[in-house]
Amino acid sequence: MFHWLEKHPFFFAVGVFLVIAFAGLVEILPNFAQASQPVVGTKPYTLLEMAGREVYIKNSCNACHSQLIRPFKAETDRYGHYSLSGEYAYDRPFLWGSKRIGPDLHRVGDYRTTDWHENHMKDPAGVVPGSIMPAYTWMFTNLADINTAYADQLTNAQFFNVPYNKPVPMKDGTTLTVPMAKSVAEANAMALEEAKTISADMKDKDVQDMVAAGKIPEIVALIAYLNSLK
Amino acid sequence: MDIFQLQGYAYFGLVTLMVVILYSYIYHLYSSEKKGTKDFEKYGNMALNDEIDDAPVEKISKDEKK
Amino acid sequence: MENRPLEYDYTVAKMFMLTTVLLGAVGMLIGVILASEMAFPGVNTMLGSLGLNEFTNFSRLRPLHTDSVIFGFTLSGIFATWYYVGQRVLKVSMAESKLLMFLGKMHFWLYILVVAAAVVSLFMGITSSKEYAEFEWPIDIAVVVVWVTWGLGIFGLIGIRRERSLYISIWYYIATFLGIAMLYLFNNMEIPTILATSPAGETGIGAWYHSVSMYSGTNDALVQWWYGHNAVAFGFTVPIVAMIYYFLPKESGQAVYSYKLSLLSFWGLMFVYLWAGGHHLLFSTVPDWMQTMGSVFSVVLILPSWGSAINMLLTMKGEWQQVATSPLIKFMVLASTFYMFSTLEGPIQAIKSVNAIAHFTDWIVGHVHDGTLGWVGFMIMAALFHMAPRVFKRELYSKSLMGTQFWIQTLGVVLYFTSMWIAGITQGMMWRAHDEYGNLAYSFIDTVTALHPYYTIRAVGGLLYLIGFFMFAYNIYKTMTSGRRVEESELQSASPMAA
């Protein structure tokens, strides 16, 4: 039987495929339904947060920062409560990262402010002496892509039943509804409203002028996203 | 029986099956060579005598299906 | 022309040899830039006066480095050697089939298109964020087309073969083809956002190339690392083993030590490798049993890996003088030694208590690089050195240059992994250190500044390897253009080299 296989390339290929495929089937599939259930307090991303998440991905922030707190004392001391599977239910893609050149960011919204991020993104070494993180000055002039973020939200709602416009349970027993716009025009207006609350806490004059003129720089969206990481 | 139990049995069954197959393969390799029915080591020459006009280690004969 | 004897046709192999060298140089150059940026952050803004900071920045360049060495250098090397080894061990020439020749050339040109698209999109920051699967859906589809073209070429060539049994290298190439196909397809399942419709009825909103992953959170991570780990298996292990099973016996004139062992290792590797992916997610939120499984199978994986590596070293039994005299054999023997080394190091890192320290640190980076620089890089360069005299019908340009290159690069690899070991373990220990009152002993930035000397050493190590690679490229170029022409009879086993 074995010898026969070695002379029949087609059946050989089928054999190889079966051997390599079955690990994936047994290991990965059964976990799927369970792992994607959100925990209480996890809510979908708002439009500006989603746009910020795309800025985060565009600049591969995940190449240097993890979003996964492991259950060790040293980690929970440094970054907060260890990460739970359900907290990632609305993360498409996941952004755990694989290398901490910089610190973990999974709960950065708990201990950093808009103001801190603004200064830090302009001049990391000025805020944290010795930092090897480069400055991300172009984020103060490039505009965030709100339309794509809106399309991202729509895709999440339509294909994956992410509960936009529906109440989700919060930790204090109340519910919270994350609204989603009905049209592109409304989406842009909503994002601008969100952007104004962020830029109000920022010092950069140019950023404030841009937001006042109806434009949203990438940095505003990114900070909205970072603040949402809790 | 929930899906995780099934997963456990499937996992155990498949791994056992693969191990049995792998060990019977080892047995097959060494016993058939000992009995002299097969010579696996000759296949090593496929890399050494690989000019296009070298004789193949095992030729595909015309009348046989590939 | 009618009576010209049949010869192997290396047209496509030559094309892929070119991209191996070019993309290898680009990928490694970017690697050295990245390493310098970590040691000296000022390098990030080296083109700042041109307003190009966004494009020379560490985070933007990082996927370009990994993808150009994986999908540029390594994949080109795999294709180049396939179009060489495939014909020879099946004893059939590509010149015998117009269709296969066409498929081969189409494979190459489509590949070039995908490479160009990938480079541009990554520079623009168009990425799905998944490591080694950064490309967005339009490129993913093109990748599938390239892959299927290659597969048709493989099975087409096998279909018209003269040799009845498939040599072990062919097994490994087939496994590479199937493994990557399966992994890539499942990991890149995504929904393009242009398919979404707003309640107001608008369609095609936002960037057309953007997509949303089919999986979320923990599941996405699980699929990604099932892919990430096994892309290493089927991109960096399986095809490179295919190469060494052909090139080392051929160059040394010694048949494989034990063909039976090679068959066993093959099935063992296929069986075990896929289970080990869980070791990337230890202490994460994936189910516990899966993490343990990842650990256990990673350790079991030592057996089939060492089966192949020991088989290679034993092939040299009684012929060790060749290691001293031939730089080409040196490259291959060191490659299989590094293979043993990194397949031992990997399982050690997959042990839970070790992983608790090693994960997220530079030790992992060090592990990846002793595998890629020492094993993959050395083996692919050795394969090209062996192929060059045969495809160009010329003598290798300089043996002494090869020897120098070997030592420079070996030094580079050693500097690289030793510095990353120390950096990784230092940082891992500093992260978890507590003082006598139970408070964290170091702030995060303390653990970064402590690494500066190691980052500098690593950059030097990487630079040495890059210099060696340029020597390799020069040597191949000179072989192609001005090496002494050789006769068929000189090409039987050991490659002809000029002093």
mmCIF file of C-alpha atoms in Angstrom, chain C residues 30-230:
data_model
loop_
_atom_site.group_PDB
_atom_site.id
_atom_site.type_symbol
_atom_site.label_atom_id
_atom_site.label_comp_id
_atom_site.label_asym_id
_atom_site.label_seq_id
_atom_site.Cartn_x
_atom_site.Cartn_y
_atom_site.Cartn_z
ATOM 1 C CA ILE C 30 15.413 46.673 4.637
ATOM 2 C CA GLY C 31 16.196 44.319 7.509
ATOM 3 C CA VAL C 32 19.456 46.122 8.210
ATOM 4 C CA ILE C 33 17.667 49.480 8.069
ATOM 5 C CA LEU C 34 15.100 48.226 10.590
ATOM 6 C CA ALA C 35 17.816 46.914 12.891
ATOM 7 C CA SER C 36 19.573 50.292 12.743
ATOM 8 C CA GLU C 37 16.334 52.089 13.530
ATOM 9 C CA MET C 38 15.987 50.106 16.728
ATOM 10 C CA ALA C 39 19.541 50.859 17.771
ATOM 11 C CA PHE C 40 19.534 54.463 16.547
ATOM 12 C CA PRO C 41 15.984 55.873 16.241
ATOM 13 C CA GLY C 42 17.294 58.805 14.186
ATOM 14 C CA VAL C 43 17.484 56.466 11.201
ATOM 15 C CA ASN C 44 13.679 56.503 11.084
ATOM 16 C CA THR C 45 13.777 60.041 9.750
ATOM 17 C CA MET C 46 16.776 59.687 7.426
ATOM 18 C CA LEU C 47 14.742 60.949 4.474
ATOM 19 C CA GLY C 48 12.837 63.491 6.538
ATOM 20 C CA SER C 49 14.147 66.410 4.479
ATOM 21 C CA LEU C 50 12.341 64.894 1.498
ATOM 22 C CA GLY C 51 9.141 64.565 3.514
ATOM 23 C CA LEU C 52 9.338 60.758 3.330
ATOM 24 C CA ASN C 53 9.267 59.957 7.040
ATOM 25 C CA GLU C 54 6.041 58.067 6.669
ATOM 26 C CA PHE C 55 7.714 55.591 4.326
ATOM 27 C CA THR C 56 11.030 55.001 6.071
ATOM 28 C CA ASN C 57 9.448 54.554 9.448
ATOM 29 C CA PHE C 58 10.043 51.266 11.310
ATOM 30 C CA SER C 59 6.440 50.184 11.480
ATOM 31 C CA ARG C 60 5.739 50.837 7.803
ATOM 32 C CA LEU C 61 8.891 49.028 6.681
ATOM 33 C CA ARG C 62 8.567 46.010 8.931
ATOM 34 C CA PRO C 63 6.019 44.081 6.799
ATOM 35 C CA LEU C 64 8.092 44.915 3.726
ATOM 36 C CA HIS C 65 11.100 43.231 5.314
ATOM 37 C CA THR C 66 9.289 40.061 6.343
ATOM 38 C CA ASP C 67 7.335 39.748 3.127
ATOM 39 C CA SER C 68 10.250 40.431 0.816
ATOM 40 C CA VAL C 69 12.467 37.816 2.458
ATOM 41 C CA ILE C 70 9.642 35.267 2.725
ATOM 42 C CA PHE C 71 7.688 35.793 -0.470
ATOM 43 C CA GLY C 72 10.528 37.382 -2.418
ATOM 44 C CA PHE C 73 13.797 35.700 -1.572
ATOM 45 C CA THR C 74 12.673 32.350 -0.167
ATOM 46 C CA LEU C 75 9.779 31.736 -2.516
ATOM 47 C CA SER C 76 11.879 32.675 -5.572
ATOM 48 C CA GLY C 77 14.533 30.292 -4.310
ATOM 49 C CA ILE C 78 11.940 27.537 -3.979
ATOM 50 C CA PHE C 79 10.640 28.168 -7.490
ATOM 51 C CA ALA C 80 14.142 28.403 -8.990
ATOM 52 C CA THR C 81 15.207 25.111 -7.448
ATOM 53 C CA TRP C 82 11.933 23.429 -8.383
ATOM 54 C CA TYR C 83 12.372 24.314 -12.060
ATOM 55 C CA TYR C 84 15.875 22.864 -11.788
ATOM 56 C CA VAL C 85 15.530 19.851 -9.481
ATOM 57 C CA GLY C 86 12.085 18.892 -10.725
ATOM 58 C CA GLN C 87 13.257 18.241 -14.262
ATOM 59 C CA ARG C 88 16.373 16.393 -13.196
ATOM 60 C CA VAL C 89 14.994 13.870 -10.741
ATOM 61 C CA LEU C 90 11.960 13.186 -12.920
ATOM 62 C CA LYS C 91 14.325 12.915 -15.926
ATOM 63 C CA VAL C 92 12.170 14.984 -18.190
ATOM 64 C CA SER C 93 12.944 18.298 -19.851
ATOM 65 C CA MET C 94 10.615 21.275 -19.901
ATOM 66 C CA ALA C 95 11.581 21.628 -23.561
ATOM 67 C CA GLU C 96 9.517 18.511 -24.206
ATOM 68 C CA SER C 97 6.260 20.270 -23.497
ATOM 69 C CA LYS C 98 5.299 23.637 -24.913
ATOM 70 C CA LEU C 99 2.455 23.850 -22.412
ATOM 71 C CA LEU C 100 4.701 23.396 -19.380
ATOM 72 C CA MET C 101 7.143 25.939 -20.761
ATOM 73 C CA PHE C 102 4.319 28.415 -21.201
ATOM 74 C CA LEU C 103 2.993 27.755 -17.707
ATOM 75 C CA GLY C 104 6.474 28.237 -16.276
ATOM 76 C CA LYS C 105 6.952 31.601 -17.960
ATOM 77 C CA MET C 106 3.457 32.713 -17.064
ATOM 78 C CA HIS C 107 4.165 31.674 -13.484
ATOM 79 C CA PHE C 108 7.206 33.952 -13.439
ATOM 80 C CA TRP C 109 5.577 37.029 -14.952
ATOM 81 C CA LEU C 110 2.466 36.774 -12.803
ATOM 82 C CA TYR C 111 4.731 36.438 -9.803
ATOM 83 C CA ILE C 112 6.547 39.645 -10.786
ATOM 84 C CA LEU C 113 3.233 41.465 -11.056
ATOM 85 C CA VAL C 114 2.179 40.324 -7.600
ATOM 86 C CA VAL C 115 5.521 41.357 -6.126
ATOM 87 C CA ALA C 116 5.179 44.830 -7.635
ATOM 88 C CA ALA C 117 1.624 45.205 -6.351
ATOM 89 C CA ALA C 118 2.622 43.966 -2.905
ATOM 90 C CA VAL C 119 5.534 46.399 -2.592
ATOM 91 C CA VAL C 120 3.469 49.404 -3.622
ATOM 92 C CA SER C 121 0.527 48.528 -1.391
ATOM 93 C CA LEU C 122 2.676 47.878 1.677
ATOM 94 C CA PHE C 123 4.486 51.188 1.258
ATOM 95 C CA MET C 124 1.105 52.886 1.100
ATOM 96 C CA GLY C 125 0.105 51.190 4.342
ATOM 97 C CA ILE C 126 -2.529 48.985 2.726
ATOM 98 C CA THR C 127 -2.371 45.945 4.944
ATOM 99 C CA SER C 128 -4.659 43.481 6.661
ATOM 100 C CA SER C 129 -2.281 43.579 9.671
ATOM 101 C CA LYS C 130 -1.913 39.793 9.814
ATOM 102 C CA GLU C 131 1.718 38.800 9.874
ATOM 103 C CA TYR C 132 2.983 37.296 6.604
ATOM 104 C CA ALA C 133 -0.567 37.629 5.249
ATOM 105 C CA GLU C 134 -0.639 41.419 5.009
ATOM 106 C CA PHE C 135 -1.914 41.601 1.454
ATOM 107 C CA GLU C 136 -5.458 42.792 0.840
ATOM 108 C CA TRP C 137 -7.965 40.739 -1.105
ATOM 109 C CA PRO C 138 -7.119 41.754 -4.694
ATOM 110 C CA ILE C 139 -3.522 40.654 -4.187
ATOM 111 C CA ASP C 140 -4.667 37.520 -2.361
ATOM 112 C CA ILE C 141 -6.617 36.483 -5.425
ATOM 113 C CA ALA C 142 -3.581 37.108 -7.632
ATOM 114 C CA VAL C 143 -1.465 35.036 -5.234
ATOM 115 C CA VAL C 144 -3.879 32.134 -5.616
ATOM 116 C CA VAL C 145 -3.587 32.372 -9.407
ATOM 117 C CA VAL C 146 0.229 32.308 -9.215
ATOM 118 C CA TRP C 147 0.099 29.351 -6.878
ATOM 119 C CA VAL C 148 -2.289 27.348 -9.016
ATOM 120 C CA THR C 149 -0.088 28.032 -12.058
ATOM 121 C CA TRP C 150 2.857 26.602 -10.176
ATOM 122 C CA GLY C 151 0.796 23.584 -9.110
ATOM 123 C CA LEU C 152 -0.228 22.881 -12.699
ATOM 124 C CA GLY C 153 3.445 23.042 -13.644
ATOM 125 C CA ILE C 154 4.406 20.592 -10.891
ATOM 126 C CA PHE C 155 1.786 17.999 -11.666
ATOM 127 C CA GLY C 156 2.215 18.473 -15.414
ATOM 128 C CA LEU C 157 5.918 17.722 -15.167
ATOM 129 C CA ILE C 158 5.227 14.740 -12.932
ATOM 130 C CA GLY C 159 2.676 13.536 -15.470
ATOM 131 C CA ILE C 160 5.244 13.224 -18.284
ATOM 132 C CA ARG C 161 8.105 11.879 -16.152
ATOM 133 C CA ARG C 162 10.422 9.033 -17.139
ATOM 134 C CA GLU C 163 11.327 8.047 -13.575
ATOM 135 C CA ARG C 164 8.561 5.975 -12.058
ATOM 136 C CA SER C 165 9.072 6.743 -8.350
ATOM 137 C CA LEU C 166 9.170 10.254 -7.020
ATOM 138 C CA TYR C 167 12.416 11.259 -5.356
ATOM 139 C CA ILE C 168 12.044 12.470 -1.766
ATOM 140 C CA SER C 169 12.653 16.107 -2.778
ATOM 141 C CA ILE C 170 9.585 15.962 -5.013
ATOM 142 C CA TRP C 171 7.535 14.833 -2.011
ATOM 143 C CA TYR C 172 8.608 17.892 -0.144
ATOM 144 C CA TYR C 173 7.832 20.210 -3.059
ATOM 145 C CA ILE C 174 4.354 18.700 -3.354
ATOM 146 C CA ALA C 175 3.826 19.161 0.377
ATOM 147 C CA THR C 176 4.948 22.797 0.079
ATOM 148 C CA PHE C 177 2.449 23.377 -2.667
ATOM 149 C CA LEU C 178 -0.472 21.785 -0.821
ATOM 150 C CA GLY C 179 0.370 23.117 2.615
ATOM 151 C CA ILE C 180 0.710 26.759 1.607
ATOM 152 C CA ALA C 181 -2.385 26.533 -0.568
ATOM 153 C CA MET C 182 -4.508 25.327 2.335
ATOM 154 C CA LEU C 183 -3.065 27.717 4.895
ATOM 155 C CA TYR C 184 -3.146 30.797 2.726
ATOM 156 C CA LEU C 185 -6.716 30.278 1.613
ATOM 157 C CA PHE C 186 -8.134 29.790 5.068
ATOM 158 C CA ASN C 187 -6.189 32.533 6.768
ATOM 159 C CA ASN C 188 -7.098 35.141 4.167
ATOM 160 C CA MET C 189 -10.835 34.626 4.235
ATOM 161 C CA GLU C 190 -12.204 38.156 4.245
ATOM 162 C CA ILE C 191 -15.181 40.148 3.065
ATOM 163 C CA PRO C 192 -14.431 43.152 0.829
ATOM 164 C CA THR C 193 -16.103 46.225 2.291
ATOM 165 C CA ILE C 194 -17.354 47.357 -1.133
ATOM 166 C CA LEU C 195 -19.982 44.625 -0.794
ATOM 167 C CA ALA C 196 -21.690 46.502 2.034
ATOM 168 C CA THR C 197 -24.771 48.610 1.413
ATOM 169 C CA SER C 198 -25.758 51.541 3.605
ATOM 170 C CA PRO C 199 -29.375 51.817 4.819
ATOM 171 C CA ALA C 200 -29.719 54.732 2.382
ATOM 172 C CA GLY C 201 -28.865 52.354 -0.449
ATOM 173 C CA GLU C 202 -25.340 53.565 -1.210
ATOM 174 C CA THR C 203 -22.864 50.902 -2.324
ATOM 175 C CA GLY C 204 -19.146 50.756 -3.033
ATOM 176 C CA ILE C 205 -18.349 53.000 -0.068
ATOM 177 C CA GLY C 206 -14.724 53.783 0.804
ATOM 178 C CA ALA C 207 -11.529 52.170 -0.450
ATOM 179 C CA TRP C 208 -12.302 49.334 -2.879
ATOM 180 C CA TYR C 209 -9.396 47.166 -1.717
ATOM 181 C CA HIS C 210 -10.346 47.199 1.964
ATOM 182 C CA SER C 211 -11.756 44.104 3.619
ATOM 183 C CA VAL C 212 -12.913 42.724 6.961
ATOM 184 C CA SER C 213 -11.572 39.444 8.333
ATOM 185 C CA MET C 214 -14.003 36.552 8.342
ATOM 186 C CA TYR C 215 -12.931 35.634 11.872
ATOM 187 C CA SER C 216 -12.985 37.779 14.969
ATOM 188 C CA GLY C 217 -10.687 38.200 17.972
ATOM 189 C CA THR C 218 -9.522 34.941 19.491
ATOM 190 C CA ASN C 219 -10.612 32.894 16.488
ATOM 191 C CA ASP C 220 -8.776 35.220 14.158
ATOM 192 C CA ALA C 221 -5.668 34.808 16.291
ATOM 193 C CA LEU C 222 -6.030 31.065 16.255
ATOM 194 C CA VAL C 223 -6.328 30.867 12.490
ATOM 195 C CA GLN C 224 -3.551 33.417 12.033
ATOM 196 C CA TRP C 225 -1.052 31.463 14.114
ATOM 197 C CA TRP C 226 -2.122 28.175 12.666
ATOM 198 C CA TYR C 227 -1.138 29.902 9.428
ATOM 199 C CA GLY C 228 1.861 31.809 10.770
ATOM 200 C CA HIS C 229 3.471 28.790 12.311
ATOM 201 C CA ASN C 230 2.789 26.511 9.387
#
